[in-house]
Amino acid sequence: MAGRASREKPRKWIDAEIETLDPDVDSARIWQLGNAYRTNPMILNMAVCQGFLRLVGPGSGARTLVRGGKGKVVLHQQRRIEGTMREVWTWYLGEGAHDPRVRESVERVNRQHDAWAGKYPEAILDVRQYTYTICVLAAEPHRVMRRLGLPGFSATEQRAAHRHWSQIAGLFRIGSDPGVPVPADFDGMLAFLAEFERKDYSTAPESNVAAEALLQQFSDRWFPRPLHGFGRALVLSIATPELIAVHGLTAPRPLVARTLRRTLRTLITVQSRWAPDPVEPAPILAAFGEPHPESPMSGRLKAALSGMRGPRPAPGGSTSTSV
């Protein structure tokens, strides 16, 4: 019955439905319509990769993720991202902070953070990094669209995004303290993101390792090995110069980056203006429910790990620097 009803929707129904909703009451549904329908597994994986690159902009965040080279993101990249995708998708599709599925999902994340807080307190107990995480979840899709030359969220979507993620922020714990402080409105979130990226980003030995592991995961999952460079360029084409710099990465050539951004802008424009709106959310759980084979470490990731650990002492106690 639900399937028959969904097929009866107009070709362009999502924006029309969003504008009939109250962002203060229907924030979860507005977020779901704007972000869970107009995506696909590859695009959401790219967004999660981009978001993780943001979250490990502070060196302490990179250290927490890499864990001396033994972190899951280094050794089991696909499993790490599959777990993240499942949790994020629960927050995308759930009915807000009162939804038992959302509450259970956030509590799983809280327990994971509790387990590591003693070893990595500088990141896991940092209030500003939690606030930054919530602001990235709420506002980074809008910022990416703006970087592509697109309008981004409507006023209704901005208000709903702020409310949806502010309520979910109340479910997180920072140590024993409940809730994550969030700016007063969506513009405040954008301002906080800009300030945090200006003041709190810092390069650590683990920064390049985290970035290379995330880029390898995305490229391995969606492209054959000869096209891994394309997958890498696709992610970095929507990154900002300061994000690329803090992770010790090389930006795509300007012509390549412009071409990829133009292509993404065209695809999004075609989907939003002319293509029929999807009548079901994207099949994210189906795409990430089964484990994807892990690939051997790329040469770039091996080099990043070697750089993180520093030059090895040569026989006799001196440090070898030969290349």
Coordinates of N, CA and C in Angstrom, one line a residue, residues 45-218:
N45 N 29.0 8.3 1.0 CA 30.4 7.9 1.4 C 31.4 9.1 1.2
M46 N 31.3 9.8 0.1 CA 32.1 10.9 -0.2 C 31.9 12.0 0.9
A47 N 30.7 12.2 1.2 CA 30.3 13.2 2.3 C 30.9 12.8 3.6
V48 N 30.8 11.6 4.0 CA 31.4 11.1 5.3 C 32.9 11.2 5.3
C49 N 33.5 10.9 4.1 CA 35.0 11.0 4.0 C 35.3 12.5 4.2
Q50 N 34.6 13.4 3.5 CA 34.9 14.8 3.7 C 34.7 15.3 5.1
G51 N 33.6 14.8 5.7 CA 33.3 15.2 7.1 C 34.3 14.7 8.1
F52 N 34.8 13.5 7.9 CA 35.9 12.9 8.7 C 37.2 13.8 8.6
L53 N 37.5 14.1 7.4 CA 38.7 15.0 7.2 C 38.5 16.3 8.0
R54 N 37.3 16.8 8.0 CA 37.0 18.0 8.9 C 37.3 17.7 10.3
L55 N 36.7 16.6 10.8 CA 36.7 16.3 12.2 C 38.1 16.0 12.7
V56 N 39.0 15.5 11.9 CA 40.4 15.3 12.3 C 41.3 16.5 11.9
G57 N 40.7 17.6 11.6 CA 41.5 18.9 11.4 C 42.3 19.2 12.6
P58 N 41.8 19.1 13.8 CA 42.7 19.3 15.0 C 43.6 18.0 15.1
G59 N 44.9 18.3 15.4 CA 45.8 17.2 15.5 C 45.4 16.1 16.5
S60 N 44.8 16.6 17.6 CA 44.3 15.6 18.6 C 43.3 14.7 18.1
G61 N 42.4 15.2 17.2 CA 41.4 14.3 16.5 C 42.1 13.3 15.7
A62 N 43.1 13.7 14.9 CA 43.8 12.7 14.1 C 44.5 11.6 14.9
R63 N 45.1 12.0 16.0 CA 45.7 11.0 16.9 C 44.7 10.0 17.4
T64 N 43.5 10.5 17.8 CA 42.5 9.6 18.3 C 42.1 8.6 17.3
L65 N 42.0 9.0 16.0 CA 41.5 8.1 15.0 C 42.6 7.1 14.6
V66 N 43.9 7.6 14.5 CA 45.0 6.8 14.0 C 45.5 5.8 15.1
R67 N 45.5 6.3 16.3 CA 45.9 5.4 17.5 C 47.3 4.7 17.2
G68 N 48.2 5.5 16.9 CA 49.6 5.0 16.7 C 49.7 4.1 15.5
G69 N 48.8 4.1 14.6 CA 48.9 3.2 13.4 C 48.0 2.0 13.6
K70 N 47.4 1.8 14.8 CA 46.6 0.6 15.1 C 45.1 0.9 15.0
G71 N 44.7 2.1 14.7 CA 43.3 2.4 14.6 C 42.6 1.7 13.5
K72 N 41.3 1.4 13.7 CA 40.5 0.7 12.7 C 40.5 1.4 11.4
V73 N 40.6 2.7 11.4 CA 40.6 3.5 10.1 C 41.8 3.2 9.3
V74 N 42.9 2.8 10.0 CA 44.1 2.4 9.3 C 44.1 1.0 8.8
L75 N 43.8 0.1 9.7 CA 43.9 -1.4 9.5 C 42.7 -2.0 8.8
H76 N 41.5 -1.4 9.1 CA 40.2 -2.0 8.6 C 39.3 -0.8 8.2
Q77 N 39.8 -0.1 7.1 CA 39.1 1.1 6.7 C 37.6 0.9 6.4
Q78 N 37.3 -0.2 5.6 CA 35.9 -0.4 5.2 C 35.0 -0.6 6.4
R79 N 35.5 -1.5 7.3 CA 34.7 -1.8 8.5 C 34.4 -0.5 9.3
R80 N 35.5 0.3 9.4 CA 35.3 1.6 10.2 C 34.3 2.5 9.6
I81 N 34.3 2.7 8.3 CA 33.4 3.6 7.6 C 32.0 2.9 7.5
E82 N 31.9 1.6 7.4 CA 30.6 0.9 7.4 C 29.9 1.2 8.7
G83 N 30.6 1.1 9.8 CA 30.0 1.3 11.1 C 29.5 2.8 11.2
T84 N 30.3 3.7 10.7 CA 29.9 5.1 10.8 C 28.7 5.4 9.9
M85 N 28.7 4.8 8.7 CA 27.6 5.0 7.8 C 26.3 4.5 8.4
R86 N 26.3 3.4 9.1 CA 25.1 2.9 9.7 C 24.6 3.8 10.8
E87 N 25.5 4.3 11.6 CA 25.0 5.2 12.7 C 24.5 6.5 12.1
V88 N 25.2 7.1 11.2 CA 24.8 8.4 10.6 C 23.5 8.2 9.9
W89 N 23.3 7.1 9.2 CA 22.0 6.9 8.5 C 20.9 6.8 9.4
T90 N 21.1 6.2 10.6 CA 20.1 6.2 11.6 C 19.7 7.6 12.0
W91 N 20.6 8.5 12.2 CA 20.3 9.9 12.5 C 19.6 10.6 11.4
Y92 N 20.0 10.3 10.1 CA 19.3 10.9 9.0 C 17.9 10.5 8.9
L93 N 17.6 9.2 9.1 CA 16.3 8.6 8.8 C 15.4 8.6 10.0
G94 N 15.9 8.8 11.2 CA 15.2 8.7 12.4 C 14.2 9.9 12.6
E95 N 13.3 9.8 13.6 CA 12.3 10.8 13.8 C 12.8 11.8 14.8
G96 N 14.1 12.0 15.0 CA 14.6 13.0 15.9 C 15.1 12.3 17.2
A97 N 15.4 13.2 18.2 CA 16.0 12.8 19.4 C 15.1 11.9 20.3
H98 N 13.8 11.9 20.0 CA 12.9 11.1 20.8 C 12.8 9.7 20.2
D99 N 13.3 9.4 19.1 CA 13.2 8.1 18.4 C 14.1 7.1 19.1
P100 N 13.6 6.0 19.6 CA 14.4 5.0 20.3 C 15.6 4.6 19.5
R101 N 15.5 4.4 18.1 CA 16.6 4.0 17.3 C 17.7 5.0 17.3
V102 N 17.4 6.3 17.3 CA 18.4 7.4 17.4 C 19.1 7.4 18.7
R103 N 18.3 7.2 19.8 CA 18.8 7.3 21.1 C 19.8 6.1 21.3
E104 N 19.4 4.9 20.9 CA 20.3 3.7 21.0 C 21.6 3.9 20.2
S105 N 21.5 4.5 19.0 CA 22.6 4.7 18.2 C 23.6 5.7 18.8
V106 N 23.1 6.8 19.3 CA 24.0 7.8 20.0 C 24.6 7.2 21.2
E107 N 23.8 6.4 22.0 CA 24.4 5.7 23.2 C 25.5 4.8 22.8
R108 N 25.4 4.1 21.7 CA 26.6 3.2 21.2 C 27.8 4.1 21.0
V109 N 27.6 5.2 20.4 CA 28.8 6.1 20.2 C 29.3 6.7 21.5
N110 N 28.4 7.0 22.4 CA 28.9 7.5 23.8 C 29.7 6.4 24.4
R111 N 29.3 5.1 24.4 CA 30.1 4.1 25.0 C 31.4 3.9 24.4
Q112 N 31.5 4.0 23.0 CA 32.8 3.9 22.4 C 33.7 5.1 22.8
H113 N 33.1 6.3 22.9 CA 33.9 7.4 23.4 C 34.4 7.2 24.8
D114 N 33.5 6.7 25.7 CA 33.9 6.4 27.1 C 35.1 5.5 27.2
A115 N 35.1 4.5 26.3 CA 36.1 3.5 26.3 C 37.5 4.1 26.0
W116 N 37.5 5.1 25.2 CA 38.8 5.7 24.8 C 39.1 7.1 25.4
A117 N 38.2 7.6 26.2 CA 38.4 8.9 26.8 C 39.7 9.0 27.7
G118 N 40.0 7.9 28.4 CA 41.1 7.9 29.3 C 42.4 8.1 28.5
K119 N 42.5 7.5 27.4 CA 43.7 7.5 26.6 C 43.8 8.7 25.7
Y120 N 42.7 9.2 25.2 CA 42.7 10.4 24.3 C 41.8 11.5 24.8
P121 N 42.1 12.0 26.0 CA 41.1 13.0 26.6 C 41.2 14.3 25.8
E122 N 42.3 14.6 25.2 CA 42.4 15.9 24.6 C 41.5 16.1 23.4
A123 N 41.0 15.0 22.8 CA 40.0 15.1 21.8 C 38.6 14.7 22.3
I124 N 38.5 13.5 23.0 CA 37.2 13.0 23.3 C 36.6 13.8 24.4
L125 N 37.3 14.5 25.2 CA 36.7 15.4 26.3 C 36.8 16.9 25.9
D126 N 37.0 17.2 24.7 CA 37.1 18.6 24.2 C 35.7 19.0 23.8
V127 N 35.1 20.0 24.5 CA 33.8 20.4 24.2 C 33.7 21.1 22.9
R128 N 34.7 21.8 22.5 CA 34.7 22.5 21.2 C 34.7 21.5 20.0
Q129 N 35.4 20.4 20.2 CA 35.4 19.4 19.1 C 34.0 18.7 19.0
Y130 N 33.3 18.6 20.1 CA 32.0 18.0 20.0 C 31.0 19.0 19.3
T131 N 31.1 20.3 19.7 CA 30.3 21.3 19.0 C 30.6 21.3 17.5
Y132 N 31.9 21.2 17.2 CA 32.3 21.3 15.8 C 31.7 20.1 15.1
T133 N 31.7 18.9 15.7 CA 31.1 17.7 15.0 C 29.6 17.9 14.7
I134 N 28.9 18.4 15.7 CA 27.4 18.7 15.4 C 27.2 19.7 14.3
C135 N 28.1 20.7 14.3 CA 27.9 21.8 13.3 C 28.3 21.2 11.9
V136 N 29.3 20.3 11.8 CA 29.6 19.7 10.6 C 28.5 18.9 10.1
L137 N 27.9 18.1 10.9 CA 26.7 17.2 10.6 C 25.6 18.1 10.0
A138 N 25.3 19.2 10.7 CA 24.2 20.1 10.3 C 24.4 20.9 9.1
A139 N 25.7 21.5 9.0 CA 25.9 22.5 8.0 C 26.8 22.2 6.9
E140 N 27.6 21.2 7.0 CA 28.6 20.9 5.9 C 28.0 20.6 4.6
P141 N 26.8 19.9 4.5 CA 26.2 19.7 3.2 C 25.8 21.1 2.5
H142 N 25.4 22.0 3.3 CA 25.1 23.4 2.8 C 26.4 24.1 2.3
R143 N 27.4 23.9 3.1 CA 28.7 24.6 2.7 C 29.3 24.0 1.4
V144 N 29.2 22.7 1.3 CA 29.7 22.1 0.1 C 28.9 22.6 -1.1
M145 N 27.6 22.6 -1.0 CA 26.8 23.1 -2.1 C 27.1 24.6 -2.5
R146 N 27.4 25.4 -1.5 CA 27.8 26.8 -1.7 C 29.1 26.8 -2.4
R147 N 30.1 25.9 -2.0 CA 31.4 25.9 -2.7 C 31.2 25.5 -4.1
L148 N 30.2 24.7 -4.4 CA 30.0 24.3 -5.8 C 29.2 25.3 -6.6
G149 N 28.9 26.4 -6.0 CA 28.1 27.5 -6.7 C 26.6 27.3 -6.7
L150 N 26.1 26.4 -5.8 CA 24.7 26.2 -5.7 C 24.1 26.9 -4.5
P151 N 22.7 27.0 -4.5 CA 22.1 27.9 -3.4 C 22.3 27.3 -2.0
G152 N 22.4 26.0 -1.9 CA 22.5 25.4 -0.5 C 21.1 25.3 0.1
F153 N 21.0 25.2 1.4 CA 19.7 25.0 2.1 C 18.9 26.2 2.0
S154 N 17.6 26.0 1.9 CA 16.6 27.1 2.0 C 16.5 27.6 3.4
A155 N 15.8 28.7 3.7 CA 15.7 29.2 5.0 C 15.0 28.1 5.9
T156 N 14.0 27.5 5.4 CA 13.3 26.4 6.1 C 14.2 25.3 6.4
E157 N 15.0 24.8 5.5 CA 16.0 23.7 5.7 C 17.0 24.1 6.7
Q158 N 17.5 25.4 6.7 CA 18.5 25.8 7.6 C 18.0 25.8 9.1
R159 N 16.8 26.3 9.2 CA 16.2 26.3 10.6 C 15.9 24.8 11.1
A160 N 15.5 24.0 10.2 CA 15.2 22.6 10.5 C 16.5 21.9 10.8
A161 N 17.6 22.1 10.0 CA 18.9 21.5 10.3 C 19.4 21.8 11.7
H162 N 19.3 23.1 12.0 CA 19.8 23.5 13.3 C 19.0 22.8 14.4
R163 N 17.7 22.8 14.3 CA 16.8 22.2 15.4 C 17.1 20.7 15.4
H164 N 17.1 20.0 14.3 CA 17.3 18.5 14.3 C 18.6 18.1 15.0
W165 N 19.7 18.8 14.6 CA 21.0 18.4 15.1 C 21.2 18.9 16.6
S166 N 20.6 20.0 16.9 CA 20.7 20.5 18.3 C 20.0 19.5 19.2
Q167 N 18.9 19.0 18.8 CA 18.2 18.0 19.7 C 19.0 16.7 19.8
I168 N 19.6 16.3 18.7 CA 20.4 15.1 18.8 C 21.7 15.3 19.6
A169 N 22.2 16.6 19.6 CA 23.4 16.9 20.4 C 23.1 16.7 21.9
G170 N 21.8 16.9 22.3 CA 21.5 16.7 23.7 C 21.6 15.3 24.2
L171 N 21.7 14.3 23.2 CA 21.9 12.9 23.6 C 23.3 12.5 23.8
F172 N 24.3 13.3 23.4 CA 25.7 12.9 23.5 C 26.2 13.3 24.9
R173 N 27.2 12.6 25.4 CA 27.9 12.9 26.6 C 29.3 13.3 26.3
I174 N 29.8 14.3 27.1 CA 31.2 14.6 27.1 C 31.8 14.2 28.5
G175 N 32.4 13.1 28.5 CA 32.7 12.5 29.8 C 31.4 12.2 30.6
S176 N 31.3 12.8 31.8 CA 30.0 12.5 32.5 C 29.0 13.6 32.3
D177 N 29.3 14.6 31.5 CA 28.5 15.8 31.3 C 27.5 15.5 30.1
P178 N 26.2 15.6 30.4 CA 25.2 15.4 29.3 C 25.1 16.6 28.3
G179 N 24.9 16.3 27.1 CA 24.6 17.3 26.1 C 25.9 18.0 25.5
V180 N 25.7 18.5 24.3 CA 26.8 19.2 23.6 C 26.2 20.6 23.3
P181 N 27.0 21.7 23.8 CA 26.5 23.0 23.5 C 26.5 23.3 22.0
V182 N 25.5 24.0 21.5 CA 25.3 24.3 20.1 C 25.0 25.8 19.9
P183 N 25.6 26.4 18.8 CA 25.2 27.8 18.6 C 23.7 28.0 18.5
A184 N 23.3 29.3 18.6 CA 21.9 29.6 18.8 C 21.1 29.4 17.5
D185 N 21.7 29.4 16.3 CA 21.0 29.3 15.1 C 21.9 28.8 14.0
F186 N 21.4 28.6 12.8 CA 22.2 28.0 11.7 C 23.3 29.0 11.3
D187 N 23.1 30.3 11.3 CA 24.2 31.2 11.0 C 25.3 31.1 12.1
G188 N 24.9 30.9 13.3 CA 25.8 30.7 14.4 C 26.7 29.5 14.2
M189 N 26.1 28.4 13.6 CA 26.8 27.2 13.3 C 27.9 27.5 12.2
L190 N 27.5 28.2 11.2 CA 28.4 28.5 10.1 C 29.6 29.4 10.7
A191 N 29.2 30.3 11.6 CA 30.3 31.2 12.1 C 31.2 30.3 13.0
F192 N 30.6 29.4 13.8 CA 31.5 28.6 14.6 C 32.4 27.7 13.8
L193 N 31.9 27.1 12.7 CA 32.7 26.3 11.8 C 33.9 27.1 11.3
A194 N 33.7 28.3 10.9 CA 34.7 29.2 10.3 C 35.8 29.5 11.4
E195 N 35.3 29.8 12.6 CA 36.2 30.2 13.7 C 37.0 29.0 14.1
F196 N 36.4 27.8 14.3 CA 37.1 26.6 14.7 C 38.2 26.3 13.7
E197 N 37.8 26.3 12.4 CA 38.8 26.0 11.4 C 40.0 26.9 11.3
R198 N 39.7 28.2 11.7 CA 40.8 29.2 11.8 C 41.7 29.0 13.0
K199 N 41.1 28.6 14.1 CA 41.8 28.6 15.4 C 42.3 27.2 15.9
D200 N 41.5 26.2 15.6 CA 41.7 24.9 16.2 C 42.3 23.9 15.3
Y201 N 42.4 24.1 14.0 CA 43.1 23.2 13.1 C 44.6 23.2 13.4
S202 N 45.2 22.0 13.5 CA 46.6 21.9 13.7 C 47.1 20.6 13.1
T203 N 48.3 20.7 12.6 CA 48.9 19.5 12.0 C 49.6 18.6 13.0
A204 N 49.4 17.3 13.0 CA 50.1 16.4 13.9 C 50.7 15.3 13.0
P205 N 51.6 14.5 13.5 CA 52.2 13.5 12.7 C 51.1 12.5 12.1
E206 N 50.0 12.4 12.8 CA 49.0 11.5 12.4 C 48.0 12.1 11.4
S207 N 48.1 13.4 11.1 CA 47.2 14.0 10.2 C 47.2 13.4 8.8
N208 N 48.3 13.3 8.3 CA 48.4 12.7 6.9 C 48.0 11.3 6.9
V209 N 48.3 10.5 7.9 CA 47.9 9.1 8.0 C 46.3 9.0 7.9
A210 N 45.7 9.8 8.8 CA 44.2 9.8 8.8 C 43.6 10.1 7.5
A211 N 44.2 11.2 6.8 CA 43.7 11.6 5.5 C 43.9 10.5 4.5
E212 N 45.1 9.9 4.4 CA 45.3 8.9 3.4 C 44.5 7.7 3.6
A213 N 44.2 7.3 4.9 CA 43.4 6.2 5.1 C 41.9 6.4 4.6
L214 N 41.4 7.6 4.9 CA 40.1 7.9 4.5 C 39.9 8.0 3.0
L215 N 40.9 8.6 2.3 CA 40.9 8.7 0.9 C 41.0 7.3 0.2
Q216 N 41.8 6.4 0.8 CA 42.0 5.1 0.3 C 40.6 4.3 0.4
Q217 N 40.0 4.5 1.6 CA 38.7 3.8 1.8 C 37.7 4.1 0.7
F218 N 37.6 5.4 0.4 CA 36.6 5.9 -0.6 C 37.0 5.3 -2.0

